[in-house]
CSV table of C-alpha atoms in Angstrom, one decimal:
chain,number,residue,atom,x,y,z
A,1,UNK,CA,-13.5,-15.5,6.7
A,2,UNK,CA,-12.3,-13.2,3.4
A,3,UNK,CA,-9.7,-10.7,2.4
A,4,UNK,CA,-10.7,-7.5,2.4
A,5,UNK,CA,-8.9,-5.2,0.5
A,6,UNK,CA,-8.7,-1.4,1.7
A,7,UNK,CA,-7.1,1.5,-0.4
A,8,UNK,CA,-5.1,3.3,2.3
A,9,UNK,CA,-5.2,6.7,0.4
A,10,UNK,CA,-3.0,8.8,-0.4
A,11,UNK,CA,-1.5,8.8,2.7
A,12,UNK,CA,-2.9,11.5,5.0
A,13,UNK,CA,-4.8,9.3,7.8
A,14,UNK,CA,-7.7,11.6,7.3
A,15,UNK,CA,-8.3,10.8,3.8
A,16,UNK,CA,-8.7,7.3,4.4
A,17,UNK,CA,-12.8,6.9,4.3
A,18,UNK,CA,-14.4,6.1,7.2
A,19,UNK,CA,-15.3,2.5,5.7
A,20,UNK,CA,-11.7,1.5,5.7
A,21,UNK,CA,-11.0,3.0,9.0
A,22,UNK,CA,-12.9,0.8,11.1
A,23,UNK,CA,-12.3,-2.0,9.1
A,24,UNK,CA,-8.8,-1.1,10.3
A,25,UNK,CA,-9.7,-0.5,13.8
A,26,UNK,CA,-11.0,-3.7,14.5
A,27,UNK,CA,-8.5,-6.3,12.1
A,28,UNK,CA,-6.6,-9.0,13.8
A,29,UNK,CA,-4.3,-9.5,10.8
A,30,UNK,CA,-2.9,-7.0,8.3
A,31,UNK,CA,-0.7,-7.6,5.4
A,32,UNK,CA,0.7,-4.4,4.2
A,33,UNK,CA,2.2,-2.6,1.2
A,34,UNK,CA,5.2,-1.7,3.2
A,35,UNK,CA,6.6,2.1,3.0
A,36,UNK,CA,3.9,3.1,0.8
A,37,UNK,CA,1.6,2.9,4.0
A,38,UNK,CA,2.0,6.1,6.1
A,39,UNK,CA,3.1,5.0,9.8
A,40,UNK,CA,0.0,6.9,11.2
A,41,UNK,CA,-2.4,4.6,8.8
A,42,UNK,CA,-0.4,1.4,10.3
A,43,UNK,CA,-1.3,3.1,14.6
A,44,UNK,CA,-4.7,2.7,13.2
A,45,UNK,CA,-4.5,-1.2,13.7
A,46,UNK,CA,-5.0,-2.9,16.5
A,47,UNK,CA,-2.1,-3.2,18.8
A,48,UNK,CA,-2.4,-7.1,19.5
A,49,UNK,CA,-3.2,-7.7,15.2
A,50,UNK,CA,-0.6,-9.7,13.4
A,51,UNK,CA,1.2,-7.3,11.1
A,52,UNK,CA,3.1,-8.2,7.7
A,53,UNK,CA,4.5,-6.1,5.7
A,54,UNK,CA,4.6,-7.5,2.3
A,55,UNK,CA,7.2,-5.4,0.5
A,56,UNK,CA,9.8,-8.2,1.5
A,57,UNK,CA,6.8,-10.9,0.8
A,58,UNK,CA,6.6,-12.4,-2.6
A,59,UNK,CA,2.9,-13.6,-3.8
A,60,UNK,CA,3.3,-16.9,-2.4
A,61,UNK,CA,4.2,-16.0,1.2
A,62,UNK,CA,1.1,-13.7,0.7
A,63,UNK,CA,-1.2,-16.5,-0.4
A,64,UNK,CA,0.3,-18.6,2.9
A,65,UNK,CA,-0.8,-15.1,5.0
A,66,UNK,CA,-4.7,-15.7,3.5
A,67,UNK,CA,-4.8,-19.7,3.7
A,68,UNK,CA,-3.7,-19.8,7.3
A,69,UNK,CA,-6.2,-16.9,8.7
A,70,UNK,CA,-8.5,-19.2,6.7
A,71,UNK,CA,-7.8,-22.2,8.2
A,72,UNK,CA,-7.9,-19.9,11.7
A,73,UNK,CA,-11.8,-18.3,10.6
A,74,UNK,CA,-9.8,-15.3,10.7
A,75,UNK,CA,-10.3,-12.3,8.6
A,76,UNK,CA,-7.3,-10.7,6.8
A,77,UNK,CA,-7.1,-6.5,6.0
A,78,UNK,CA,-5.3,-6.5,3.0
A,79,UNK,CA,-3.9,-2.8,3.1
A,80,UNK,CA,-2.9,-1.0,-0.3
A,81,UNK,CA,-2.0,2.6,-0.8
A,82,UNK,CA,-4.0,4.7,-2.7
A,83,UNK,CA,-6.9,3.1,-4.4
A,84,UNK,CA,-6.4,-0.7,-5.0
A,85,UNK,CA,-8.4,-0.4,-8.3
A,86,UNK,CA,-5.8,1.8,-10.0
A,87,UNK,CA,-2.2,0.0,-10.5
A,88,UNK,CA,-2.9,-1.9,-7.1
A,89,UNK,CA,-1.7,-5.7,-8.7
A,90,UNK,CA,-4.7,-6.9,-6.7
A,91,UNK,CA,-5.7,-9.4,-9.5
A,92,UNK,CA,-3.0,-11.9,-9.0
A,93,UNK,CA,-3.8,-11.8,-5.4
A,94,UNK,CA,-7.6,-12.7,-6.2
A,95,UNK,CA,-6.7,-15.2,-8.8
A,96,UNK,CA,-5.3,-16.8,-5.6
A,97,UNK,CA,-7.9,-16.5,-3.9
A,98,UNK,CA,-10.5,-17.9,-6.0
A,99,UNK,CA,-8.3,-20.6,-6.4
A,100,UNK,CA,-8.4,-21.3,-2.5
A,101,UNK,CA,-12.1,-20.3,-2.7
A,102,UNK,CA,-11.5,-17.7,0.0
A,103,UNK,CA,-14.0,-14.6,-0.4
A,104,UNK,CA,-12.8,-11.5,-0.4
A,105,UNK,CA,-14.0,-7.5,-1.4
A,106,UNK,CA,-12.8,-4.0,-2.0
A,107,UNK,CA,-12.9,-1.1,-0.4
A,108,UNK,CA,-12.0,1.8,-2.4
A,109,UNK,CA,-9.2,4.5,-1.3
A,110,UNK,CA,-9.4,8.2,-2.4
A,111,UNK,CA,-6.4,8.4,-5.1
A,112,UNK,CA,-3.4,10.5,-5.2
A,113,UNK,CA,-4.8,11.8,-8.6
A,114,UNK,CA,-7.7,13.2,-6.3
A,115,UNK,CA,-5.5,14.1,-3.6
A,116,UNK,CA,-3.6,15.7,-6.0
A,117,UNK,CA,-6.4,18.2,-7.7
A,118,UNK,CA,-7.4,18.8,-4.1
A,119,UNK,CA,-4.0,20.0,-2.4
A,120,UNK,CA,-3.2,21.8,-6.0
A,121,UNK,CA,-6.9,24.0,-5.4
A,122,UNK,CA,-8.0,22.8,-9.6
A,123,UNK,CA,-10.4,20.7,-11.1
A,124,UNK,CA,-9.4,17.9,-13.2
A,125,UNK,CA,-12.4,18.6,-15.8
A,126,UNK,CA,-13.5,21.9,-17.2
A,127,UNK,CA,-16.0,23.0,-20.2
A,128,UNK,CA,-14.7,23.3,-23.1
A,129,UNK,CA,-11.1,22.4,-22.2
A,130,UNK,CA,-11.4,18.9,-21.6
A,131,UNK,CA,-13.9,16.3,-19.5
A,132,UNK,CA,-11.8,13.4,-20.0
A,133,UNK,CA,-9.3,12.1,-17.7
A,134,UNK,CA,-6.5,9.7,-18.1
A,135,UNK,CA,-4.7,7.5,-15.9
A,136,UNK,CA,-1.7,6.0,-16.8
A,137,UNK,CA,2.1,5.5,-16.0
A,138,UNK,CA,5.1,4.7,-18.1
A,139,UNK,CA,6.8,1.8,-19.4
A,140,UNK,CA,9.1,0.1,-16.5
A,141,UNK,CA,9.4,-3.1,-15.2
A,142,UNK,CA,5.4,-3.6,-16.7
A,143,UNK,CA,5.6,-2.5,-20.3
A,144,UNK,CA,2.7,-0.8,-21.8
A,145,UNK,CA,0.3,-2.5,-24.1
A,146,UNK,CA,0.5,-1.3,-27.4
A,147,UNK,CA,-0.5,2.4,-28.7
A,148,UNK,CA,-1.0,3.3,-24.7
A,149,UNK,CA,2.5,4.9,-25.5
A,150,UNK,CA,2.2,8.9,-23.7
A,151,UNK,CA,2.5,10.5,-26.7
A,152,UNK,CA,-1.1,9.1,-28.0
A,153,UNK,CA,-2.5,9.6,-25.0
A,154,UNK,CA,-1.2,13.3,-24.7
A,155,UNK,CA,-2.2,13.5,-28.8
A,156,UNK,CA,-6.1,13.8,-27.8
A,157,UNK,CA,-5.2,16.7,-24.6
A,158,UNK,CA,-7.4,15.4,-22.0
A,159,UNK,CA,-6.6,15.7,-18.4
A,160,UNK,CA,-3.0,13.4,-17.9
A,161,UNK,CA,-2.5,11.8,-14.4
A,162,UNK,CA,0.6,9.8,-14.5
A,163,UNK,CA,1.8,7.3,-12.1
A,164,UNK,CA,4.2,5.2,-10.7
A,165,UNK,CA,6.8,7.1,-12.8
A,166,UNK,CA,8.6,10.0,-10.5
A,167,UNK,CA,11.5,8.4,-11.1
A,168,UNK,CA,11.3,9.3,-15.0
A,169,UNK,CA,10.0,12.8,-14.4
A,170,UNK,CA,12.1,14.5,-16.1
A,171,UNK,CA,11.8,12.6,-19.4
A,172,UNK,CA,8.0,12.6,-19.0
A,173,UNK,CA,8.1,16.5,-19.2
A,174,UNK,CA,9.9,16.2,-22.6
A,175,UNK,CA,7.9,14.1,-24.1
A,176,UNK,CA,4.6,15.8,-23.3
A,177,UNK,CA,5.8,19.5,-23.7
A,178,UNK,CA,5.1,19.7,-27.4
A,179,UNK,CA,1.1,18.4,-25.9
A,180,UNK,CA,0.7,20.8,-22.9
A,181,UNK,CA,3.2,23.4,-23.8
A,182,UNK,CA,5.9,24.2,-21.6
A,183,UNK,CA,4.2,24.7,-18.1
């Protein structure tokens, strides 16, 4: 038995990778990052598979998810959007894990940030312009560590993919003009 982590994307069933799709296809329990998951995604699971979605689960109702497939022998799909390596908060879940010696692994998502460059037709990197990317987000209910502030990052002018921070879009745009310039 193990957790298997699967990056759902960035939401367009098709850009799931083929990997996480028949993992999907053949899962008898699924715990799920709730709305983030695109319905489409979700039809991809078996009909008769236990489904949770864990946006009204805390960690430990999560953890209870993983021991009792355990106890069962059964295999749990842990489904995150995106890619669970970038802002997926899937290191408290494994810190659980290890602690319940239940094995587990990752399989990668494609990331908005890629998503992003792809629907948009550019490339993130380009000669003599910049071949560094950053991912990042702002300050919200996780604060950032210190000098990770937007205005350093922006201060060097690589490529700026922020996340989790829609919400703040506005204020982002005004703090990173005077980097960028105004488009």
């Amino acid at each position: 038995m193990k957790v298997i982590f699967v990056g759902s994307g960035p939401g367009n069933p098709d850009l799931l990778t083929l990997r996480g799709a028949r993992i999907l296809a053949r899962c008898s329990v699924c715990v799920y990052a709730g709305s983030l998951i695109n319905p489409e995604v979700l039809d991809m699971i078996p009909d008769v598979a236990e489904k949770h979605d864990s946006s009204k689960l805390n960690l430990d109702e999560i953890t209870n998810i993983f021991a009792d497939a355990a106890r069962r022998d059964i295999d749990v799909v842990r489904l995150h959007s995106g890619d669970p390596s970038i802002f997926g908060a899937i290191r408290e879940q494994m810190a659980r894990l290890d602690a319940l010696n239940i094995d587990y692994e990752v399989v990668p998502g494609v990331s908005s940030f890629q998503a992003t460059a792809a629907a948009l037709k550019i490339e993130l990197t380009a000669p003599e312009v910049t071949q560094t990317i950053i991912l990042t987000r702002t300050a919200g209910r996780t604060p950032m560590p210190e000098g990770q502030d937007l205005e350093r990052l922006a201060d060097i002018h690589a490529t700026l993919c922020v996340f989790l921070s829609v919400d703040k879009i506005h204020d982002v745009a005004v703090r990173l003009q005077k980097f960028y310039g105004p488009h």
